[in-house]
mmCIF file of C-alpha atoms in Angstrom:
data_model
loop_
_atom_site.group_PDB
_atom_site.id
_atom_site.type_symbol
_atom_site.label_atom_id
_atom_site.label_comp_id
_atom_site.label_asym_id
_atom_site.label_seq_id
_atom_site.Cartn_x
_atom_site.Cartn_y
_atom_site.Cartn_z
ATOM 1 C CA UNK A 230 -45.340 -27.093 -14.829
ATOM 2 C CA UNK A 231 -42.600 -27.571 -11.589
ATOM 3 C CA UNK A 232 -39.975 -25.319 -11.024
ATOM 4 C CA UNK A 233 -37.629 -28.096 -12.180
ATOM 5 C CA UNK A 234 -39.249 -29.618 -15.043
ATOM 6 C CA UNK A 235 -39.079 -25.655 -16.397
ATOM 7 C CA UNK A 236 -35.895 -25.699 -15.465
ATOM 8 C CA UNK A 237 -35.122 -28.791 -17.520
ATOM 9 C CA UNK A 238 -36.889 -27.433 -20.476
ATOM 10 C CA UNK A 239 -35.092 -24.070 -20.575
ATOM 11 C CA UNK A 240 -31.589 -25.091 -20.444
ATOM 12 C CA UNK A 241 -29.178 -25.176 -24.220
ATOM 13 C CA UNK A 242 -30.089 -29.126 -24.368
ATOM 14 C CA UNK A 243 -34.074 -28.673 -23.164
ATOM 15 C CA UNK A 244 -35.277 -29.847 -26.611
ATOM 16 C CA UNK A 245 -34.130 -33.010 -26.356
ATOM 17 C CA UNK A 246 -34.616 -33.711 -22.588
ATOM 18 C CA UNK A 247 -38.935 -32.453 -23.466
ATOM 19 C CA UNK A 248 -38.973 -35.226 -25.797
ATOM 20 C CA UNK A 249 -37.184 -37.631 -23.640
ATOM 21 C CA UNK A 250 -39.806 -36.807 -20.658
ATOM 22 C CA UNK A 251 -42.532 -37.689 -23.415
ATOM 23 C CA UNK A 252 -40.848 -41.073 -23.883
ATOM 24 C CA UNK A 253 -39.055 -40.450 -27.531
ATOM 25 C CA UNK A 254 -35.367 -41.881 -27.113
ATOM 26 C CA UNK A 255 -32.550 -39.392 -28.045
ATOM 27 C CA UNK A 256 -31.545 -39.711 -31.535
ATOM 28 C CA UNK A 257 -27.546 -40.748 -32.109
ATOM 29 C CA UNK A 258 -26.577 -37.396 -32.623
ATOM 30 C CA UNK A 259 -28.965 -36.312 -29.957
ATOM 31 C CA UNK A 260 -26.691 -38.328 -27.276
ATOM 32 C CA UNK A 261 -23.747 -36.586 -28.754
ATOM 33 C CA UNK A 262 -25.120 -33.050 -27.985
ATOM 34 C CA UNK A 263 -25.905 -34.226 -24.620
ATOM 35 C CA UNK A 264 -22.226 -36.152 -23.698
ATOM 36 C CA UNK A 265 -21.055 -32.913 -25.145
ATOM 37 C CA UNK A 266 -23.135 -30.834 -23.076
ATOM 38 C CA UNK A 267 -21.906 -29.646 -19.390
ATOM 39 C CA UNK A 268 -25.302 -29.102 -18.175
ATOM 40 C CA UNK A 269 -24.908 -32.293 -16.110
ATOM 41 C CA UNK A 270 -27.515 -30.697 -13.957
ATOM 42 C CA UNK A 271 -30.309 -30.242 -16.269
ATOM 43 C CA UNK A 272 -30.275 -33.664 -17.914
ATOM 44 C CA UNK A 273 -29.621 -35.293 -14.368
ATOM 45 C CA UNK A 274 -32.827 -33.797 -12.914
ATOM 46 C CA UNK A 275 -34.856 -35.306 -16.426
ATOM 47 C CA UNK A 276 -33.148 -38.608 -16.242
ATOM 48 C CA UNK A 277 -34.236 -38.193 -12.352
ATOM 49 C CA UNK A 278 -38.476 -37.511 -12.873
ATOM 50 C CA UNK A 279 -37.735 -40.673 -15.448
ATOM 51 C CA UNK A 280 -36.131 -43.169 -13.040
ATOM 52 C CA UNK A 281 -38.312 -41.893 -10.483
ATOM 53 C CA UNK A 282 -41.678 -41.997 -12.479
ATOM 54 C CA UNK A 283 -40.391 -46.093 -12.924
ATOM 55 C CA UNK A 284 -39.558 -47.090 -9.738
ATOM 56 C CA UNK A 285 -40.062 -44.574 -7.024
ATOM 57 C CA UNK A 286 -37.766 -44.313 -4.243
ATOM 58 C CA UNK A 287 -36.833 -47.678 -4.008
ATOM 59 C CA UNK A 288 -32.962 -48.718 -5.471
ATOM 60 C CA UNK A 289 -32.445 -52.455 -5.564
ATOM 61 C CA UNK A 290 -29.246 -54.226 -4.888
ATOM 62 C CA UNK A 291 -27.904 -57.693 -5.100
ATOM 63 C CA UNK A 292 -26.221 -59.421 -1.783
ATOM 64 C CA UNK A 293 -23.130 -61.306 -3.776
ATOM 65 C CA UNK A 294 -19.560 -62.377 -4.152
ATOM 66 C CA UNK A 295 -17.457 -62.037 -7.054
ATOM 67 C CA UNK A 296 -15.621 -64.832 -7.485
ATOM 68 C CA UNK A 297 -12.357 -64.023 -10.302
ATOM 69 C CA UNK A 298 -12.162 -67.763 -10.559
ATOM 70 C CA UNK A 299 -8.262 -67.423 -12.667
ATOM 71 C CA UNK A 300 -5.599 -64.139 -13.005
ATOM 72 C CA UNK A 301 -4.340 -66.238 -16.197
ATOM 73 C CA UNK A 302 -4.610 -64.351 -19.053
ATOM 74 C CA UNK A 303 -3.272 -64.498 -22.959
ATOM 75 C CA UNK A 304 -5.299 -60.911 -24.244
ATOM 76 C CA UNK A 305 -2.846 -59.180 -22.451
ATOM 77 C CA UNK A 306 -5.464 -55.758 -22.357
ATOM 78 C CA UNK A 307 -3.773 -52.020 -21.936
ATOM 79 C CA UNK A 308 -6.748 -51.849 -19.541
ATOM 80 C CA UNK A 309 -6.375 -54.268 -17.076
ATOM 81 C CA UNK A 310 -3.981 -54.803 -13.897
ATOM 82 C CA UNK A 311 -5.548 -57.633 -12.562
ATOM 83 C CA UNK A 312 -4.525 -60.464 -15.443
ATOM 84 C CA UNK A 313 -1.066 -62.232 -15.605
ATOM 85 C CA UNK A 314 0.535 -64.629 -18.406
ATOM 86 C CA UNK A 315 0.349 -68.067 -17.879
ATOM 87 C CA UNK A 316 3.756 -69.569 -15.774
ATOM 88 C CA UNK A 317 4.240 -65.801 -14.378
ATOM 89 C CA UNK A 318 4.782 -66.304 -10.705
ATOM 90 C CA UNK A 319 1.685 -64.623 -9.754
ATOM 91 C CA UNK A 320 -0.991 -66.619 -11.820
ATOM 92 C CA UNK A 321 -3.538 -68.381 -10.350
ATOM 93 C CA UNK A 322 -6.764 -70.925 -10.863
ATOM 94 C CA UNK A 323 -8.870 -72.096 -8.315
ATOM 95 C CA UNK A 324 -9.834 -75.595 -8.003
ATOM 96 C CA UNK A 325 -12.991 -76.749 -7.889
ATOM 97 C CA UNK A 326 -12.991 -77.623 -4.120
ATOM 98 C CA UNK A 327 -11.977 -73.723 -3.788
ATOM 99 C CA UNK A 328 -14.267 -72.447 -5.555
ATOM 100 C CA UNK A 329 -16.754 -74.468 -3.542
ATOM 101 C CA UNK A 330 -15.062 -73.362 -0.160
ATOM 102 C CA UNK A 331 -15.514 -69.591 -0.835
ATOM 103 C CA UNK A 332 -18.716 -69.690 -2.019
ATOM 104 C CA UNK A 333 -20.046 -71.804 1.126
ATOM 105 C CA UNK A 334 -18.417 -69.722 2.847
ATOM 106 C CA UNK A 335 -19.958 -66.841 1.307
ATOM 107 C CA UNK A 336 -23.491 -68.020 1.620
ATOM 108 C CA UNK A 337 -22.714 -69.063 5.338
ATOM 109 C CA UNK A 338 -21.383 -65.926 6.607
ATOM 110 C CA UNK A 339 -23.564 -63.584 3.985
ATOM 111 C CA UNK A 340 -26.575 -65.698 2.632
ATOM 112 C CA UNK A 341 -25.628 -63.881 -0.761
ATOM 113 C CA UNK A 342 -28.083 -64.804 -3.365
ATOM 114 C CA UNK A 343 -25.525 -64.568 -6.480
ATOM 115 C CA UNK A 344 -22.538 -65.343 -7.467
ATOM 116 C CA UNK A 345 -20.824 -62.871 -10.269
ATOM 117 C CA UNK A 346 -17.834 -65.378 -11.667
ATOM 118 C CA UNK A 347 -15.248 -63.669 -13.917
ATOM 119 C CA UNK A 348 -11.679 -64.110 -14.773
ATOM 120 C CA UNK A 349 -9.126 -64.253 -17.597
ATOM 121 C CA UNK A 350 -8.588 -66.226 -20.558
ATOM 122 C CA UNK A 351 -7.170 -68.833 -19.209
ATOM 123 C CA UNK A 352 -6.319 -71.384 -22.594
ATOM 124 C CA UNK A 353 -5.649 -73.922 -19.986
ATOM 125 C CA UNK A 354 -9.064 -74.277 -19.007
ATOM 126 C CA UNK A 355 -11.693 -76.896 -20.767
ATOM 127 C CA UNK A 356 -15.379 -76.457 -20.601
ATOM 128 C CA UNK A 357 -15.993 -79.372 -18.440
ATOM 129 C CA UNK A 358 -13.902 -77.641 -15.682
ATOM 130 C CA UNK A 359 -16.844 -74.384 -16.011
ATOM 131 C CA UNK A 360 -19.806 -77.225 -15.713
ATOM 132 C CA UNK A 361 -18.204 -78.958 -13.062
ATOM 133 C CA UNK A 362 -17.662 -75.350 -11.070
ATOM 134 C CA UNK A 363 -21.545 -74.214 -12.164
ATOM 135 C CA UNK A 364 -23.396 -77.882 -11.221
ATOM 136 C CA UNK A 365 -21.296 -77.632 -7.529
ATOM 137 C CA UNK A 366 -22.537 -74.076 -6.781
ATOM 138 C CA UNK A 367 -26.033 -74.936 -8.117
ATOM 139 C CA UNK A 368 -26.412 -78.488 -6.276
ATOM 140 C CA UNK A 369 -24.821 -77.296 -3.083
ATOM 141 C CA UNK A 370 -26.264 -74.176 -2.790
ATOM 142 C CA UNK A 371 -29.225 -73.901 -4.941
ATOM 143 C CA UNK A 372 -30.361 -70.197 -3.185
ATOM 144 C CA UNK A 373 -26.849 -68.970 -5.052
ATOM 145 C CA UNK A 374 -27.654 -68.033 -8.570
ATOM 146 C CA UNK A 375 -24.883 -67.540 -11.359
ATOM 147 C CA UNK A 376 -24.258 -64.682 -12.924
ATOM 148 C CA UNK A 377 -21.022 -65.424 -14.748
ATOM 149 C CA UNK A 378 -18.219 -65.477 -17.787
ATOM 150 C CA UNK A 379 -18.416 -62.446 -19.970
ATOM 151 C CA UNK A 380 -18.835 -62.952 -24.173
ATOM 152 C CA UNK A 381 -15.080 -63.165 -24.311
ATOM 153 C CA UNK A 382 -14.725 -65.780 -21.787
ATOM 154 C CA UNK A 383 -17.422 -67.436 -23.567
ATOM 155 C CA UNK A 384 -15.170 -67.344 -27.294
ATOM 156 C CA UNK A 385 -12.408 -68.359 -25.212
ATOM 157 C CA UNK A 386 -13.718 -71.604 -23.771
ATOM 158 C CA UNK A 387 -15.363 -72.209 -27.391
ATOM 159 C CA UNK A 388 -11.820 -71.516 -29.520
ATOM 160 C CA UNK A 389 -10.306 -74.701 -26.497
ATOM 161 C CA UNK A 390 -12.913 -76.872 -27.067
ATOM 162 C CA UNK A 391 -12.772 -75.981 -31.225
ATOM 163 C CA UNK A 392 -16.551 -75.571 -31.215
ATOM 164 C CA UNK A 393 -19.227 -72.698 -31.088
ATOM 165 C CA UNK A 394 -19.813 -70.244 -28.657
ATOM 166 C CA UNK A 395 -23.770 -71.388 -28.761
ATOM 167 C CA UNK A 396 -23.151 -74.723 -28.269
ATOM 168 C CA UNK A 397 -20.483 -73.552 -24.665
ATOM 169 C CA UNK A 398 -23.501 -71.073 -23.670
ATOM 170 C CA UNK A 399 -26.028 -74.619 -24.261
ATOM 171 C CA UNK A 400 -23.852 -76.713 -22.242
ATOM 172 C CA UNK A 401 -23.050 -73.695 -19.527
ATOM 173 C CA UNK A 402 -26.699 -73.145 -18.923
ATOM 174 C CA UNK A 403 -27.207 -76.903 -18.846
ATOM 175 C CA UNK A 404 -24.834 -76.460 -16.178
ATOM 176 C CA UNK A 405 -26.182 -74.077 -13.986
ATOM 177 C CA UNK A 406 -25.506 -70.756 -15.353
ATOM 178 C CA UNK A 407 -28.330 -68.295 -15.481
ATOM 179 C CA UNK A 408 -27.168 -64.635 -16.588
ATOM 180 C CA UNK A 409 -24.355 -63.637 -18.452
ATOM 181 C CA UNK A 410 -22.346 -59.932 -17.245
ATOM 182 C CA UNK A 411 -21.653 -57.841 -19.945
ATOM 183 C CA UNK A 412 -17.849 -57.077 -19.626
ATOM 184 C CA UNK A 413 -15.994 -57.370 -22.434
ATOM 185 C CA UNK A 414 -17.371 -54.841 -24.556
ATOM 186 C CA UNK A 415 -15.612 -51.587 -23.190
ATOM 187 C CA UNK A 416 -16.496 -49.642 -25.998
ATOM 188 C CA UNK A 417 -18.312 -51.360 -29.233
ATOM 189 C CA UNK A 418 -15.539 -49.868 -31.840
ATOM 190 C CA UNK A 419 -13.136 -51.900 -33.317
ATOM 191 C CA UNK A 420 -11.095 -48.699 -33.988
ATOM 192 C CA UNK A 421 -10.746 -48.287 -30.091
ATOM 193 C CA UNK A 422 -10.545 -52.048 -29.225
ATOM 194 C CA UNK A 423 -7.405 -52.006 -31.613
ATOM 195 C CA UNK A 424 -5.584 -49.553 -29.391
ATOM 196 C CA UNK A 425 -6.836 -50.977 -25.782
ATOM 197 C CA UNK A 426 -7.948 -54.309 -26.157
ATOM 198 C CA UNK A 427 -6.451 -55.757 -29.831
ATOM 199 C CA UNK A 428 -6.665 -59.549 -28.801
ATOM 200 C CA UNK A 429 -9.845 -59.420 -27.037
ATOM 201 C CA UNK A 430 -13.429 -60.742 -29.007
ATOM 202 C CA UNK A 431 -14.395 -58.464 -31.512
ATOM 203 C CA UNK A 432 -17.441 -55.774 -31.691
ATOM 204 C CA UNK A 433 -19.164 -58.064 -34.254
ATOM 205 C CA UNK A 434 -18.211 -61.193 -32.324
ATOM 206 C CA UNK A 435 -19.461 -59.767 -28.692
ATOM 207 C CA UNK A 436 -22.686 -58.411 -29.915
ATOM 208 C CA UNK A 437 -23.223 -61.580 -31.748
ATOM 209 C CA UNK A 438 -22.115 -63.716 -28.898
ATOM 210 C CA UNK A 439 -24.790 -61.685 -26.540
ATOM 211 C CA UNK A 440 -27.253 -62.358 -28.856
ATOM 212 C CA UNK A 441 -26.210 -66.159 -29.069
ATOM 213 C CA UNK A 442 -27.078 -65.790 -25.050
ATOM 214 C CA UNK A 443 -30.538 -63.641 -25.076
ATOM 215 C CA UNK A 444 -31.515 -66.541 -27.738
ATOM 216 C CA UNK A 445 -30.830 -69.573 -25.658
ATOM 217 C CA UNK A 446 -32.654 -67.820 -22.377
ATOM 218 C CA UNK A 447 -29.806 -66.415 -20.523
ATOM 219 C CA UNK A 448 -30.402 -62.345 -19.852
ATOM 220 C CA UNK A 449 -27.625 -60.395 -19.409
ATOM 221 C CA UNK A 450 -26.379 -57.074 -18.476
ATOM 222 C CA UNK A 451 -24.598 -54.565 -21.070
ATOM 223 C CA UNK A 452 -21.481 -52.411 -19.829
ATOM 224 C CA UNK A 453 -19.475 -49.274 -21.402
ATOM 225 C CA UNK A 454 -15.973 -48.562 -20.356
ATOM 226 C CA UNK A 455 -15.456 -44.936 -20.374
ATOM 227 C CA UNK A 456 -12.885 -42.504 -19.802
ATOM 228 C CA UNK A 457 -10.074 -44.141 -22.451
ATOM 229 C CA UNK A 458 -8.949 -43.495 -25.311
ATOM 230 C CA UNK A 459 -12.860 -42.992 -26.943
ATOM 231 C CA UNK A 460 -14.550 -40.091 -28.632
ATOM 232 C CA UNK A 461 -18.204 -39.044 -27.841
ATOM 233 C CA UNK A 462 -19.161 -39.919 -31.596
ATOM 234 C CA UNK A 463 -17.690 -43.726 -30.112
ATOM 235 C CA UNK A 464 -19.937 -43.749 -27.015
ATOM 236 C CA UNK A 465 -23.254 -43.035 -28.828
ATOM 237 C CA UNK A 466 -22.202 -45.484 -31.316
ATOM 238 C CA UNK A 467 -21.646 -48.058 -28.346
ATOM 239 C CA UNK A 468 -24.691 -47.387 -26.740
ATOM 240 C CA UNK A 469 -26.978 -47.806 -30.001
ATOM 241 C CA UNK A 470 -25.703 -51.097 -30.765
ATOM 242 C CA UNK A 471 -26.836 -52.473 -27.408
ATOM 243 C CA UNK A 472 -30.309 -50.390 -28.337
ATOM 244 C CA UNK A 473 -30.635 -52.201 -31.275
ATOM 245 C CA UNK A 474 -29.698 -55.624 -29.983
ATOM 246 C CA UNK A 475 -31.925 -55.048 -27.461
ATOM 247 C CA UNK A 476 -34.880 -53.750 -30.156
ATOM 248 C CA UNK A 477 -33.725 -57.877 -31.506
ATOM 249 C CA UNK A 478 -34.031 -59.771 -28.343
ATOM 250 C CA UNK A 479 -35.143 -57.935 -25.598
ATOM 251 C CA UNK A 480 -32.478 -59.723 -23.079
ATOM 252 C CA UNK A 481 -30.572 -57.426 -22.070
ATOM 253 C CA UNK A 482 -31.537 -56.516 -18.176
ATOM 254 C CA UNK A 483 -29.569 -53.731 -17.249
ATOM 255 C CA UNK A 484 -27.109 -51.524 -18.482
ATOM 256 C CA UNK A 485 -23.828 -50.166 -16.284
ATOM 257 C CA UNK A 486 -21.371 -47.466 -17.333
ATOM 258 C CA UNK A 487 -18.316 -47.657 -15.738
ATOM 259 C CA UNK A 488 -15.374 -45.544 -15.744
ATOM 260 C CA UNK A 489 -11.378 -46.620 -16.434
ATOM 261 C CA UNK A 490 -8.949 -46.629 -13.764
ATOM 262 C CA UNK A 491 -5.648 -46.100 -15.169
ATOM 263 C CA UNK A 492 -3.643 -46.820 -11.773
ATOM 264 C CA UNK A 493 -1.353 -49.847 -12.893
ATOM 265 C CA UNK A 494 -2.468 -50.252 -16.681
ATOM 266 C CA UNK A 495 -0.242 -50.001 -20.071
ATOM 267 C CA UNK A 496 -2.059 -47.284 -20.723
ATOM 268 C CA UNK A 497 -1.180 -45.417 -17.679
ATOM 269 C CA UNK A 498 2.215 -46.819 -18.372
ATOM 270 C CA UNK A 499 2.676 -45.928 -21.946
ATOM 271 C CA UNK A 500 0.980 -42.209 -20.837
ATOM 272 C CA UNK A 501 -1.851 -42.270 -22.693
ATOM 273 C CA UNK A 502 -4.488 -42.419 -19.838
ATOM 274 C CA UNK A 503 -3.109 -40.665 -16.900
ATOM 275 C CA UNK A 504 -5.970 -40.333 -14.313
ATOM 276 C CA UNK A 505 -9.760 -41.185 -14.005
ATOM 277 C CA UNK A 506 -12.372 -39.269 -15.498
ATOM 278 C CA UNK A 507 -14.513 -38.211 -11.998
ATOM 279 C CA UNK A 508 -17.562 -38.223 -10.526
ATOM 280 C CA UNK A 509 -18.942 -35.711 -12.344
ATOM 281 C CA UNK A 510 -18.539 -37.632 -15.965
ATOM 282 C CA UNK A 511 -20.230 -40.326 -14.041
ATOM 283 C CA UNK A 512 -23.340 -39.036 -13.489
ATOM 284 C CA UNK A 513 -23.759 -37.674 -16.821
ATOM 285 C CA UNK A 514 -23.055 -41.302 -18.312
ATOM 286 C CA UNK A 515 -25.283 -42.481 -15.643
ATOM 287 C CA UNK A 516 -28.036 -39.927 -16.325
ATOM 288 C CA UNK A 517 -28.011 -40.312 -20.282
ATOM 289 C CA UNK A 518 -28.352 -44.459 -20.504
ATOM 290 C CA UNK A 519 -31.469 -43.676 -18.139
ATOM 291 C CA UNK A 520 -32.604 -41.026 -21.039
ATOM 292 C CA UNK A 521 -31.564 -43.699 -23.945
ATOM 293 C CA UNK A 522 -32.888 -47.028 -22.157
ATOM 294 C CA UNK A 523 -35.788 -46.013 -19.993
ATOM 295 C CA UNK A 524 -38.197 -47.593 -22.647
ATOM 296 C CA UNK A 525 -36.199 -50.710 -23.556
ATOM 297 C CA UNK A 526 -33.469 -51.720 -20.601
ATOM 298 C CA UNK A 527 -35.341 -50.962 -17.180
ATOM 299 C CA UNK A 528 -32.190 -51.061 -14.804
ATOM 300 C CA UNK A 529 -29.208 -48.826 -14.481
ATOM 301 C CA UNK A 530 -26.818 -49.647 -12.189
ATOM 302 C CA UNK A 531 -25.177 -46.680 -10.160
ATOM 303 C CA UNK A 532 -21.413 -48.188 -10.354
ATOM 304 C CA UNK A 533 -20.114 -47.664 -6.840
ATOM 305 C CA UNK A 534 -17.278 -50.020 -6.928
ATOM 306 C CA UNK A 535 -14.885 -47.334 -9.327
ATOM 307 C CA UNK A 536 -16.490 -43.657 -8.229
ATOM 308 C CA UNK A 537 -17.572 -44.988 -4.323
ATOM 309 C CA UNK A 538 -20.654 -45.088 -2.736
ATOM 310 C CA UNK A 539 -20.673 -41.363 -1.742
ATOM 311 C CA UNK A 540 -21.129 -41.118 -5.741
ATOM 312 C CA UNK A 541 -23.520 -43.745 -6.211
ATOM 313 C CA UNK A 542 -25.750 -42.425 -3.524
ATOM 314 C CA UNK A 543 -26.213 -39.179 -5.948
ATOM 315 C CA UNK A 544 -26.034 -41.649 -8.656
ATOM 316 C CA UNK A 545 -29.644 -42.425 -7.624
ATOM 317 C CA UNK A 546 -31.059 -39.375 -8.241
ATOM 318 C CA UNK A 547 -29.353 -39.100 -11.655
ATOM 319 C CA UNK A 548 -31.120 -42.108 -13.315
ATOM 320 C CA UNK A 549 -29.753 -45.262 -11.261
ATOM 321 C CA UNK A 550 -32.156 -47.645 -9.701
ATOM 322 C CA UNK A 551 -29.827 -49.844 -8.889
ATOM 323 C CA UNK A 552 -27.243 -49.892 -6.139
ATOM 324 C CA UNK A 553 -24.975 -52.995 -8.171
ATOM 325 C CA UNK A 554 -23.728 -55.255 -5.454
ATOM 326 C CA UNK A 555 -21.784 -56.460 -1.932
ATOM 327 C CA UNK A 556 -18.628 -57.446 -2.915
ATOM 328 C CA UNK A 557 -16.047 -59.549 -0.299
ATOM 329 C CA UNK A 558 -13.120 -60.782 -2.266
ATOM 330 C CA UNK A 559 -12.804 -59.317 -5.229
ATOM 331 C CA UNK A 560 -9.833 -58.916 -7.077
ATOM 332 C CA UNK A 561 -9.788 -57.083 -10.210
ATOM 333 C CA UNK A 562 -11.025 -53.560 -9.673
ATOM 334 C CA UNK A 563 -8.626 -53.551 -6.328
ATOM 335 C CA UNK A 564 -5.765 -54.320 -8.375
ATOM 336 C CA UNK A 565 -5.468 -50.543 -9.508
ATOM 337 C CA UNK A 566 -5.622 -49.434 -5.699
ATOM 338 C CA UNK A 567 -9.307 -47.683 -7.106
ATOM 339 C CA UNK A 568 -11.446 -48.101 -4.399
ATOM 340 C CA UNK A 569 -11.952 -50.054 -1.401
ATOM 341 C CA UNK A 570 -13.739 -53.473 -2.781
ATOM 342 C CA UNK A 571 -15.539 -54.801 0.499
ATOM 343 C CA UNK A 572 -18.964 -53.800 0.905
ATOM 344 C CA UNK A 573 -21.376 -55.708 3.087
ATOM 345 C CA UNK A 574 -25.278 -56.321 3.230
ATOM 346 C CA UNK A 575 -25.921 -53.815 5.855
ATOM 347 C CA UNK A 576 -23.621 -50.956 4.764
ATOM 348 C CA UNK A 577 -25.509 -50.826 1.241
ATOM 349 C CA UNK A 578 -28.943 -51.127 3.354
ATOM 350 C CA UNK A 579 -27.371 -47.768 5.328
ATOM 351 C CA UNK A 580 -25.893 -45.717 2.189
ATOM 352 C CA UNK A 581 -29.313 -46.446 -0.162
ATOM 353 C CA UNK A 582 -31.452 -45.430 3.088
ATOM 354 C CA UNK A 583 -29.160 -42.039 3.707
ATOM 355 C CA UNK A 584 -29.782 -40.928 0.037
ATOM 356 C CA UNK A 585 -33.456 -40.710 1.094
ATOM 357 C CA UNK A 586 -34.226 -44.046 -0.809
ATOM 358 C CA UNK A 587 -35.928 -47.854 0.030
ATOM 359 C CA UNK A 588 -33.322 -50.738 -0.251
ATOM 360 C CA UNK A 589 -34.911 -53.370 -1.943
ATOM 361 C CA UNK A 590 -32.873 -56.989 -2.060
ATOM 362 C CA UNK A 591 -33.013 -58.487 -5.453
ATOM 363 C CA UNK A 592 -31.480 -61.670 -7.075
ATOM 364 C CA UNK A 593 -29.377 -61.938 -10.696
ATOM 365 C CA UNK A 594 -33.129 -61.398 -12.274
ATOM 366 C CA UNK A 595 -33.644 -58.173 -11.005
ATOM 367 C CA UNK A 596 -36.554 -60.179 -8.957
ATOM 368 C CA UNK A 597 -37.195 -58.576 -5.153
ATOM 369 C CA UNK A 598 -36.551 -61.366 -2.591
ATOM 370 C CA UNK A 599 -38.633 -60.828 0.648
#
């Protein structure tokens, strides 16, 4: 036995990290103990020999834009500093001919390989302007794959067009788009969606709307907003839905906990969420979902764009195996002053290869591109 895997086994949580190196998942109440646990340490190292035993010392990333294609927004989320209501003087929708420009531009300047398109709930918006957007990108610049419009979006454009949300995913993928984000969800319990999020899509109605997606062959990644207004009991609860969705349908291609910035909110307004949760509740969030997933969702992404790279580069050795993605432009992360939001090609090449790992390219499949 290592030095470290003993060291693993004999700390107050060992139990459960010995049967998660023999490939049993944590029980509910299991990932309780261990978001309860401060040995952050001791369950990084196991979720590290996981990740490690799965992909080695390479950590993928994605060269892409994200592309917040409207600010208009009628949820009106405690959450979020980046929406505005319709007729407010900073609301915004691109036309089609921008959202062609930036993304040419884009693949011109960056040869990104994805596209990540995301924005508010704009009830202005029919579906036909989403196909026209998706056939544009996918004609023009068929190398550019879409990865867009989370499972709110999705109930949005279907409540405008008075139809179901399967028959806007149909028609979307018809379209051109090919994986679906996982935002919208922050935390799968209606009793915390009613206090940050009361307009937004429903538990039920997300998970069911994923599923709607897996089913008609788009994959898709799942996401957890921490660092709120949720319990532990609430997190484990989150994060065994998406287990057993994923038990269902098997589409779910990566999983990414990310942590709430207050800076700008109603919640930070209202004093309910005053600052961030840290780096260090980031890498225990990271290192769990490797411990819980390993078996079922193969990718966790390291989250750089909320903690910064500096984290994400540990991040790597705490479960992650992915680095997430370049980002020029975005919009709604760098509306609460977080982080900086522009991160090219090469510096994610420089910051994976510094952590003592391979950078390996991928597209919005997870697939390496030579």
């Amino acid at each position: 036995m290592s030095r470290v895997v003993e060291q693993v086994l004999t700390s107050q949580i060992g139990n459960i990290l010995e049967k998660s190196l023999q490939g049993h998942r944590p029980t509910k109440s299991e990932c309780v103990e261990l978001l309860q646990s401060d040995d952050i340490h001791a369950i990084g190292e196991a979720a590290g020999i996981l990740v490690r035993r799965r992909f080695g010392k390479a950590a993928s990333f994605v060269n892409n834009i994200i592309l917040n294609y409207t600010n208009v927004c009628v949820t009106d989320c405690k959450f979020c500093a980046f929406y505005r209501p319709p007729k407010h003087d900073e609301a915004y929708t691109l036309t089609i001919p921008q959202i062609r420009a930036r993304v040419k531009s884009a693949w011109e300047m960056f040869k990104i390989r994805q596209v990540l398109i995301q924005g508010g709930h704009n009830p202005k918006l029919n579906i036909e302007y989403y196909e026209e957007a998706f056939n544009t990108i996918r004609s023009e610049f068929p190398k550019v794959g879409i990865h867009g419009l989370s499972a709110s979006e999705v109930d949005t454009i279907a409540r405008v067009e008075k139809t179901s949300t399967k028959e806007v995913l149909s028609r979307l993928k018809q379209a051109g788009l090919q994986s679906v984000p996982g935002a919208g969800a922050e935390i799968l319990v209606d009793r915390v969606k009613d206090i940050i999020s009361p307009k937004k899509t429903s538990s039920k109605d997300w998970l069911r709307i994923m599923e709607e997606a897996h089913k008609t062959g788009l994959p898709a990644s799942a996401t957890l907003m921490y660092g709120h207004v949720e319990s532990y009991q609430d997190i484990a609860e989150h994060m065994y839905r998406i287990v057993e969705l994923q038990e269902k349908t098997g589409g779910f291609m990566a999983f990414i906990p990310w942590n709430f910035e207050p800076n700008n909110t109603l919640l930070q307004k209202q004093g309910t969420v005053t600052q961030g949760s840290g780096g260090l509740r980031l890498l225990k969030m990271i290192a769990i979902s490797r411990l819980l997933y390993d078996n079922i969702i193969p990718h966790i992404q390291s989250s750089w764009l909320t903690n910064g790279v500096g984290m994400a580069q540990i991040a790597l050795s705490y479960g992650a195996d992915d680095f997430g993605g370049t980002l020029i432009g975005e919009e709604v992360v760098s509306c609460t002053g977080a982080r900086s939001t522009e991160l090219t090609d090469a510096k994610i090449r420089g910051a994976i290869r510094q952590a003592g790992y391979t950078p390996i390219e991928r597209d919005n499949f997870y697939n390496p591109i030579s």
